[in-house]
CSV table of C-alpha atoms and ligand atoms in Angstrom, one decimal:
chain,number,residue,atom,x,y,z
A,246,UNK,CA,98.1,75.4,87.0
A,247,UNK,CA,97.9,75.1,90.7
A,248,UNK,CA,96.1,72.0,92.0
A,249,UNK,CA,92.4,72.3,92.8
A,250,UNK,CA,91.3,70.7,96.1
A,251,UNK,CA,87.9,69.1,96.7
A,252,UNK,CA,86.7,69.2,100.3
A,253,UNK,CA,85.2,65.9,101.4
A,254,UNK,CA,84.7,66.5,105.1
A,255,UNK,CA,84.9,68.9,108.0
A,256,UNK,CA,85.2,67.7,111.6
A,257,UNK,CA,85.2,69.9,114.7
A,258,UNK,CA,86.6,69.0,118.1
A,259,UNK,CA,85.1,71.4,120.6
A,260,UNK,CA,85.7,71.9,124.3
A,261,UNK,CA,89.3,70.8,124.6
A,262,UNK,CA,91.1,71.6,127.8
A,263,UNK,CA,90.3,74.3,130.4
A,264,UNK,CA,90.1,77.1,127.8
A,265,UNK,CA,87.7,75.1,125.6
A,266,UNK,CA,89.8,75.1,122.4
A,267,UNK,CA,88.0,74.1,119.2
A,268,UNK,CA,90.1,72.3,116.5
A,269,UNK,CA,88.8,71.9,112.9
A,270,UNK,CA,90.0,69.2,110.5
A,271,UNK,CA,89.3,69.5,106.8
A,272,UNK,CA,89.9,66.5,104.5
A,273,UNK,CA,90.1,66.6,100.7
A,274,UNK,CA,89.6,64.1,97.9
A,275,UNK,CA,93.3,64.4,97.1
A,276,UNK,CA,94.1,62.8,100.5
A,277,UNK,CA,95.2,66.0,102.3
A,278,UNK,CA,94.3,66.9,105.9
A,279,UNK,CA,94.3,70.5,107.0
A,280,UNK,CA,94.0,71.8,110.6
A,281,UNK,CA,92.6,75.0,112.0
A,282,UNK,CA,91.5,76.4,115.3
A,283,UNK,CA,88.6,78.7,116.1
A,284,UNK,CA,88.2,81.3,118.9
A,285,UNK,CA,88.0,79.9,122.4
A,286,UNK,CA,84.7,78.3,123.2
A,287,UNK,CA,83.6,77.8,119.6
A,288,UNK,CA,81.2,74.9,119.4
A,289,UNK,CA,80.0,74.4,115.8
A,290,UNK,CA,76.8,72.6,114.9
A,291,UNK,CA,76.5,70.1,112.1
A,292,UNK,CA,74.5,72.6,110.1
A,293,UNK,CA,77.2,75.2,110.4
A,294,UNK,CA,79.8,72.8,109.1
A,295,UNK,CA,77.6,71.8,106.2
A,296,UNK,CA,77.1,75.5,105.4
A,297,UNK,CA,80.9,76.0,105.2
A,298,UNK,CA,81.4,72.9,103.2
A,299,UNK,CA,78.8,74.1,100.7
A,300,UNK,CA,80.5,77.5,100.5
A,301,UNK,CA,83.8,75.8,99.6
A,302,UNK,CA,82.3,73.5,96.9
A,303,UNK,CA,83.8,74.2,93.5
A,304,UNK,CA,86.1,76.9,94.8
A,305,UNK,CA,89.8,76.9,94.2
A,306,UNK,CA,90.8,77.8,97.7
A,307,UNK,CA,94.3,78.6,96.7
A,308,UNK,CA,92.5,81.8,95.7
A,309,UNK,CA,92.7,83.0,99.3
A,310,UNK,CA,91.2,86.4,98.9
A,311,UNK,CA,88.1,85.1,97.1
A,312,UNK,CA,87.5,82.3,99.5
A,313,UNK,CA,88.1,84.6,102.5
A,314,UNK,CA,85.3,86.9,101.2
A,315,UNK,CA,83.0,83.8,100.8
A,316,UNK,CA,83.9,82.7,104.3
A,317,UNK,CA,82.8,86.1,105.7
A,318,UNK,CA,79.2,85.0,105.0
A,319,UNK,CA,79.7,81.8,107.0
A,320,UNK,CA,79.1,81.1,110.8
A,321,UNK,CA,81.4,83.0,113.1
A,322,UNK,CA,84.0,80.8,114.8
A,323,UNK,CA,83.9,78.1,112.1
A,324,UNK,CA,85.0,80.5,109.4
A,325,UNK,CA,88.2,81.6,111.4
A,326,UNK,CA,89.1,78.0,111.9
A,327,UNK,CA,88.5,77.3,108.2
A,328,UNK,CA,90.7,80.1,107.2
A,329,UNK,CA,93.6,78.6,109.1
A,330,UNK,CA,92.9,75.1,107.8
A,331,UNK,CA,92.8,76.4,104.2
A,332,UNK,CA,96.2,78.0,104.6
A,333,UNK,CA,97.4,74.6,105.8
A,334,UNK,CA,95.9,72.8,102.8
A,335,UNK,CA,97.1,75.4,100.3
A,336,UNK,CA,100.7,75.0,101.6
A,337,UNK,CA,100.5,71.3,101.5
A,338,UNK,CA,99.0,71.3,97.9
A,339,UNK,CA,101.8,73.6,96.7
A,340,UNK,CA,104.5,71.9,98.7
A,341,UNK,CA,105.6,75.0,100.6
A,342,UNK,CA,105.3,76.2,104.2
A,343,UNK,CA,102.5,78.6,105.0
A,344,UNK,CA,105.0,81.5,105.7
A,345,UNK,CA,106.0,81.4,102.0
A,346,UNK,CA,102.3,82.0,101.0
A,347,UNK,CA,102.2,84.9,103.5
A,348,UNK,CA,105.1,86.7,101.9
A,349,UNK,CA,108.0,84.7,103.4
A,350,UNK,CA,109.6,84.8,106.8
A,351,UNK,CA,111.7,87.7,108.1
A,352,UNK,CA,112.9,85.6,111.1
A,353,UNK,CA,113.7,81.9,111.7
A,354,UNK,CA,112.1,81.8,115.1
A,355,UNK,CA,109.3,83.5,116.9
A,356,UNK,CA,109.7,85.0,120.4
A,357,UNK,CA,107.2,83.8,123.1
A,358,UNK,CA,106.1,85.6,126.2
A,359,UNK,CA,104.6,83.6,129.1
A,360,UNK,CA,101.4,84.7,130.8
A,361,UNK,CA,102.2,83.7,134.4
A,362,UNK,CA,99.1,85.2,136.2
A,363,UNK,CA,100.7,85.6,139.7
A,364,UNK,CA,102.7,83.4,142.0
A,365,UNK,CA,100.9,80.4,140.6
A,366,UNK,CA,98.8,79.5,137.6
A,367,UNK,CA,95.1,79.5,138.3
A,368,UNK,CA,91.8,78.7,136.8
A,369,UNK,CA,88.9,81.2,136.8
A,370,UNK,CA,87.2,79.0,139.4
A,371,UNK,CA,90.2,79.0,141.8
A,372,UNK,CA,90.5,82.8,141.3
A,373,UNK,CA,86.8,83.3,142.2
A,374,UNK,CA,87.2,81.2,145.3
A,375,UNK,CA,90.2,83.2,146.5
A,376,UNK,CA,88.3,86.4,145.9
A,377,UNK,CA,85.4,85.1,148.0
A,378,UNK,CA,87.7,84.0,150.8
A,379,UNK,CA,89.6,87.4,151.0
A,380,UNK,CA,86.2,89.3,150.9
A,381,UNK,CA,85.1,87.1,153.8
A,382,UNK,CA,88.0,88.4,155.8
A,383,UNK,CA,90.6,85.7,155.1
A,384,UNK,CA,94.3,86.4,154.6
A,385,UNK,CA,95.9,87.4,151.2
A,386,UNK,CA,96.4,84.0,149.4
A,387,UNK,CA,100.1,83.1,149.2
A,388,UNK,CA,100.2,83.3,145.3
A,389,UNK,CA,99.3,87.0,145.5
A,390,UNK,CA,102.1,88.1,147.8
A,391,UNK,CA,104.7,90.2,146.0
A,392,UNK,CA,107.4,87.7,146.9
A,393,UNK,CA,105.4,84.9,145.3
A,394,UNK,CA,105.2,86.9,142.0
A,395,UNK,CA,109.0,87.4,142.1
A,396,UNK,CA,109.7,83.7,142.8
A,397,UNK,CA,107.4,82.6,140.0
A,398,UNK,CA,109.0,85.1,137.6
A,399,UNK,CA,112.5,83.7,138.2
A,400,UNK,CA,111.3,80.1,138.0
A,401,UNK,CA,109.6,80.6,134.6
A,402,UNK,CA,112.6,82.5,133.3
A,403,UNK,CA,115.2,80.0,134.5
A,404,UNK,CA,113.3,76.7,133.8
A,405,UNK,CA,111.9,77.6,130.4
A,406,UNK,CA,114.4,80.2,129.1
A,407,UNK,CA,111.5,82.6,128.5
A,408,UNK,CA,112.6,86.1,127.6
A,409,UNK,CA,109.4,88.0,128.3
A,410,UNK,CA,106.7,87.4,131.0
A,411,UNK,CA,103.3,88.9,131.9
A,412,UNK,CA,101.6,89.1,135.3
A,413,UNK,CA,98.1,90.1,136.5
A,414,UNK,CA,97.9,93.1,138.8
A,415,UNK,CA,94.2,92.9,139.8
A,416,UNK,CA,94.5,90.3,142.5
A,417,UNK,CA,92.5,90.1,145.8
A,418,UNK,CA,94.5,91.4,148.8
A,419,UNK,CA,93.5,91.4,152.4
A,420,UNK,CA,92.9,94.9,153.8
A,421,UNK,CA,92.3,96.5,150.4
A,422,UNK,CA,88.8,97.5,149.2
A,423,UNK,CA,88.1,94.7,146.7
A,424,UNK,CA,85.3,96.7,145.1
A,425,UNK,CA,85.7,96.1,141.4
A,426,UNK,CA,82.5,97.8,140.5
A,427,UNK,CA,84.1,101.1,141.6
A,428,UNK,CA,86.9,101.7,139.2
A,429,UNK,CA,89.0,103.9,141.5
A,430,UNK,CA,92.3,103.0,143.1
A,431,UNK,CA,93.4,103.9,146.6
A,432,UNK,CA,97.0,104.9,147.4
A,433,UNK,CA,97.4,101.6,149.3
A,434,UNK,CA,96.2,99.6,146.2
A,435,UNK,CA,98.7,101.4,144.0
A,436,UNK,CA,101.4,100.8,146.5
A,437,UNK,CA,100.7,97.1,146.6
A,438,UNK,CA,101.0,96.9,142.8
A,439,UNK,CA,104.3,98.8,143.0
A,440,UNK,CA,105.5,96.1,145.5
A,441,UNK,CA,104.5,93.3,143.1
A,442,UNK,CA,106.4,94.9,140.3
A,443,UNK,CA,109.4,95.6,142.5
A,444,UNK,CA,109.6,92.0,143.5
A,445,UNK,CA,109.3,90.8,139.8
A,446,UNK,CA,112.0,93.2,138.7
A,447,UNK,CA,114.3,92.2,141.5
A,448,UNK,CA,114.0,88.5,140.5
A,449,UNK,CA,114.1,89.1,136.8
A,450,UNK,CA,116.9,91.6,136.4
A,451,UNK,CA,116.6,93.2,133.0
A,452,UNK,CA,114.3,90.5,131.5
A,453,UNK,CA,111.2,92.0,130.0
A,454,UNK,CA,107.8,91.8,131.8
A,455,UNK,CA,104.4,93.3,131.1
A,456,UNK,CA,101.4,93.7,133.4
A,457,UNK,CA,97.7,93.1,132.7
A,458,UNK,CA,95.1,95.3,134.4
A,459,UNK,CA,92.1,93.5,132.7
A,460,UNK,CA,90.3,96.8,132.0
A,461,UNK,CA,89.5,97.4,135.7
A,462,UNK,CA,90.4,101.1,136.4
A,463,UNK,CA,89.0,104.5,135.7
A,464,UNK,CA,91.0,106.8,133.4
A,465,UNK,CA,92.6,109.1,136.0
A,466,UNK,CA,93.6,106.3,138.4
A,467,UNK,CA,94.9,104.2,135.5
A,468,UNK,CA,97.2,107.2,134.8
A,469,UNK,CA,98.3,107.4,138.5
A,470,UNK,CA,99.1,103.7,138.4
A,471,UNK,CA,101.0,104.0,135.1
A,472,UNK,CA,103.1,106.8,136.6
A,473,UNK,CA,103.8,104.8,139.8
A,474,UNK,CA,105.0,101.8,137.7
A,475,UNK,CA,107.2,103.9,135.4
A,476,UNK,CA,110.4,103.1,137.3
A,477,UNK,CA,110.0,99.4,136.3
A,478,UNK,CA,110.2,100.0,132.5
A,479,UNK,CA,107.4,97.6,131.7
A,480,UNK,CA,107.3,95.8,128.4
A,481,UNK,CA,103.7,97.0,128.3
A,482,UNK,CA,100.8,98.1,130.5
A,483,UNK,CA,97.8,96.2,129.3
A,484,UNK,CA,94.1,97.3,129.2
A,485,UNK,CA,94.4,99.9,132.0
A,486,UNK,CA,90.8,101.1,131.2
A,487,UNK,CA,88.0,99.3,129.4
A,488,UNK,CA,88.8,99.2,125.6
A,489,UNK,CA,85.3,100.2,124.5
A,490,UNK,CA,86.1,103.9,124.9
A,491,UNK,CA,89.1,104.5,122.7
A,492,UNK,CA,89.4,108.2,123.7
A,493,UNK,CA,89.9,107.2,127.3
A,494,UNK,CA,92.5,104.6,126.3
A,495,UNK,CA,94.2,107.2,124.1
A,496,UNK,CA,94.3,109.6,127.1
A,497,UNK,CA,96.2,107.0,129.2
A,498,UNK,CA,98.5,106.2,126.3
A,499,UNK,CA,99.4,109.9,125.9
A,500,UNK,CA,99.9,110.5,129.6
A,501,UNK,CA,102.5,107.8,130.4
A,502,UNK,CA,105.8,106.7,129.0
A,503,UNK,CA,104.7,103.1,129.6
A,504,UNK,CA,103.8,101.5,126.3
A,505,UNK,CA,100.0,100.8,126.6
A,506,UNK,CA,98.7,97.6,124.9
A,507,UNK,CA,95.1,96.7,124.1
A,508,UNK,CA,93.0,94.9,121.5
A,509,UNK,CA,92.6,91.3,122.6
A,510,UNK,CA,88.8,91.5,122.2
A,511,UNK,CA,88.6,93.5,119.0
A,512,UNK,CA,87.3,91.7,115.9
A,513,UNK,CA,88.4,92.7,112.4
A,514,UNK,CA,90.5,95.4,110.8
A,515,UNK,CA,87.9,98.1,111.0
A,516,UNK,CA,88.0,97.9,114.8
A,517,UNK,CA,91.8,98.2,114.7
A,518,UNK,CA,91.7,101.0,112.2
A,519,UNK,CA,89.7,103.0,114.7
A,520,UNK,CA,92.2,102.3,117.5
A,521,UNK,CA,95.2,103.1,115.3
A,522,UNK,CA,93.8,106.3,113.9
A,523,UNK,CA,93.1,107.6,117.4
A,524,UNK,CA,96.6,106.5,118.6
A,525,UNK,CA,94.9,104.7,121.5
A,526,UNK,CA,97.7,102.3,122.1
A,527,UNK,CA,101.5,101.8,121.6
A,528,UNK,CA,101.2,98.0,121.1
A,529,UNK,CA,98.2,96.0,119.8
A,530,UNK,CA,97.3,92.4,120.7
A,531,UNK,CA,94.9,91.0,118.2
A,532,UNK,CA,93.8,87.4,119.0
A,533,UNK,CA,94.4,85.5,115.7
A,534,UNK,CA,91.3,83.2,115.7
A,535,UNK,CA,89.0,85.8,117.3
A,536,UNK,CA,90.0,88.7,115.1
A,537,UNK,CA,89.4,86.8,111.8
A,538,UNK,CA,92.1,84.2,111.2
A,539,UNK,CA,95.5,84.5,109.6
A,540,UNK,CA,94.2,86.5,106.6
A,541,UNK,CA,92.6,89.3,108.6
A,542,UNK,CA,95.4,89.4,111.2
A,543,UNK,CA,98.0,90.0,108.5
A,544,UNK,CA,96.0,93.0,107.3
A,545,UNK,CA,95.7,94.3,110.8
A,546,UNK,CA,99.5,94.0,111.3
A,547,UNK,CA,100.1,95.8,108.1
A,548,UNK,CA,97.8,98.7,109.1
A,549,UNK,CA,99.6,98.9,112.5
A,550,UNK,CA,103.0,99.1,110.8
A,551,UNK,CA,101.9,102.3,109.1
A,552,UNK,CA,101.7,103.8,112.6
A,553,UNK,CA,105.0,102.2,113.8
A,554,UNK,CA,103.0,100.2,116.3
A,555,UNK,CA,104.1,96.7,117.4
A,556,UNK,CA,102.0,93.6,117.5
A,557,UNK,CA,102.0,91.1,120.4
A,558,UNK,CA,99.2,88.6,119.7
A,559,UNK,CA,96.9,87.6,122.5
A,560,UNK,CA,96.9,83.8,122.4
A,561,UNK,CA,95.4,81.2,124.7
A,562,UNK,CA,95.1,78.4,122.2
A,563,UNK,CA,96.4,74.9,121.5
A,564,UNK,CA,99.7,74.3,119.7
A,565,UNK,CA,97.7,74.2,116.4
A,566,UNK,CA,97.0,77.9,116.4
A,567,UNK,CA,100.5,78.5,117.9
A,568,UNK,CA,102.1,76.8,114.9
A,569,UNK,CA,99.9,78.9,112.6
A,570,UNK,CA,100.8,82.0,114.6
A,571,UNK,CA,104.5,81.2,114.2
A,572,UNK,CA,104.3,81.1,110.4
A,573,UNK,CA,102.3,84.4,110.5
A,574,UNK,CA,104.4,86.2,113.0
A,575,UNK,CA,107.6,85.3,111.2
A,576,UNK,CA,106.4,87.4,108.2
A,577,UNK,CA,105.4,90.5,110.2
A,578,UNK,CA,108.0,93.2,110.5
A,579,UNK,CA,106.4,94.8,113.5
A,580,UNK,CA,106.0,91.6,115.6
A,581,UNK,CA,107.0,91.9,119.2
A,582,UNK,CA,106.1,88.6,121.0
A,583,UNK,CA,103.5,85.9,120.9
A,584,UNK,CA,101.6,84.9,124.1
A,585,UNK,CA,101.8,81.5,125.7
A,586,UNK,CA,99.0,81.2,128.2
A,587,UNK,CA,99.1,77.5,128.9
A,588,UNK,CA,102.0,76.9,131.3
A,589,UNK,CA,99.6,75.0,133.6
A,590,UNK,CA,98.2,72.6,131.0
A,591,UNK,CA,100.2,69.4,131.1
A,592,UNK,CA,99.0,68.0,127.8
A,593,UNK,CA,99.5,71.2,125.8
A,594,UNK,CA,102.6,70.1,124.0
A,595,UNK,CA,101.2,66.7,123.2
A,596,UNK,CA,98.3,68.0,121.0
A,597,UNK,CA,100.8,68.0,118.1
A,598,UNK,CA,103.5,65.4,117.3
A,599,UNK,CA,106.9,67.1,117.0
A,600,UNK,CA,110.4,65.8,117.5
A,601,UNK,CA,110.9,68.2,120.4
A,602,UNK,CA,108.8,70.7,122.4
A,603,UNK,CA,106.7,73.3,120.5
A,604,UNK,CA,108.5,76.1,122.5
A,605,UNK,CA,112.2,75.7,123.1
A,606,UNK,CA,114.0,78.2,125.3
A,607,UNK,CA,111.4,80.9,124.8
A,608,UNK,CA,111.0,80.6,121.0
A,609,UNK,CA,109.2,78.6,118.4
A,610,UNK,CA,111.2,77.6,115.3
A,611,UNK,CA,109.4,78.5,112.0
A,612,UNK,CA,108.6,75.2,110.3
A,613,UNK,CA,109.9,74.6,106.8
A,614,UNK,CA,107.7,71.6,106.0
A,615,UNK,CA,104.6,72.1,103.7
A,616,UNK,CA,101.5,73.7,105.1
A,617,UNK,CA,101.5,74.5,108.8
A,618,UNK,CA,104.0,71.6,109.3
A,619,UNK,CA,102.1,69.8,112.1
A,620,UNK,CA,100.4,66.5,112.8
A,621,UNK,CA,97.7,66.5,115.4
A,622,UNK,CA,97.5,63.6,117.9
A,623,UNK,CA,93.8,63.0,117.8
A,624,UNK,CA,94.0,60.6,120.8
A,625,UNK,CA,95.3,63.4,123.0
A,626,UNK,CA,92.6,65.7,121.7
A,627,UNK,CA,89.8,63.2,122.4
A,628,UNK,CA,91.1,62.4,125.8
A,629,UNK,CA,91.0,66.0,126.9
A,630,UNK,CA,87.7,67.0,125.2
A,631,UNK,CA,84.5,68.0,127.1
A,632,UNK,CA,82.5,68.4,123.9
A,633,UNK,CA,81.5,65.8,121.2
A,634,UNK,CA,83.1,65.8,117.7
A,635,UNK,CA,80.8,67.1,115.0
A,636,UNK,CA,81.2,66.3,111.3
A,637,UNK,CA,79.8,67.2,107.9
B,704,MG,MG1,94.7,90.7,128.7
C-alpha cells in the first residue's frame, strides 16, 4: 500500500530574478517538502493556493493521472507548479527519483544548450534602449557586431564546455531598416545575418548552434533567409514566422533543409497535436511549466516521437525546474537539448544547494536521490525576490 500524503500548506515565492520565476513549496503532515515552479511571471493569490489545497484534500496524489485531471480545474500557473511539486513528493514518499516514476532514465546526463543572445547577455530594457539609440541614428552597438557574436560563442563554449549554443538574429543594426512591423527582409539585412552566422561558425568550428528569429519575418523572406543560412548547418532555425499560422510555418519547414523549431508558446498537447499532424516543424520546444508541467510535457514528447520529431525544451527558469526537466528529459527518447537561458544571472546556481554546479561542462547529471533530489536555499530565493511570499 503506497503511503498517502496529507497536504498541510502551500507557499508561493513569486517575482524571483529578472525573469520573475515563481517557486511553489508544498508541505505535508508526514514532514515532506516538495518544490515546483510555475510559468514565468506566475503570481498566485492566497485564494488560488487555497483552491488548489482544497482540490488536493483527501486525494492520494501518488495517483498522478487522477490528480492531474483534478488540477486541470485549478488556477493556471499554480497547477503547473503543483504538478511538479507533487512528482517531487511522490518520489520522496516512495523513496525513488522522479525519473523512475516517469518510466526510468534512458541517459545518465542531460545535454544543455546555452541561449547567448548576441555578443553579450542583455535584459529586455537594455535591448529596447539599444533599439532606440540605433533608430535615432546611433552606431550599431558593439554586442551586435558579427565579430562580437563569434567571440561570445567561443567564450561560452570554452569557459563552460557547452556543446550547443543559440543566438538571436533580430538585432538593431545601423543603416538597416529597423521596421519590425513590416515583416519583409532586405538583401542587406539577410547579408548581415549571414555575416553573424559566419563569425559564429568560424569561432565555434563544428560545435552546434541554433538561431532564433522571434517570429519576425514573412513567409517568403523567412524562406530566403533559411536558404541563405543553409551553408552553416544550423542546429535549428527557430520561429522564422509567427507560430499562430501553422500552414505558414509548415511552408517554411518544407522549403528548407534547416531544421525548423517552434512551440515555446504553445500550451497543452492539443496545440502540439495540430503542429505535429501538419508537419509544421522538425523540432518542437515546449516550455515545461507553461505547457502543463511534467505530466503534460511527457505526453507531448510521446506524440512527437510518433512523427520522429525531436524535443528541445524552451527553458528560462530557476534550477528547480531545470532539475525537474533533467529527470523528465532523461526519460524521453527523442530529447535533443535543454535550454539554459540564465548565463547572466549570478545567483542562478545558488537557488539550490548541490555539492557542485547544476550544469557541469554542458550537462546536468540525472539525480538518483528520492524525488527531484534538490534542496532550495530559501534565503537566496528571498534575497532575489521582487514579490511577496503567499501561503495557504
Ligand atoms: Mg525563442
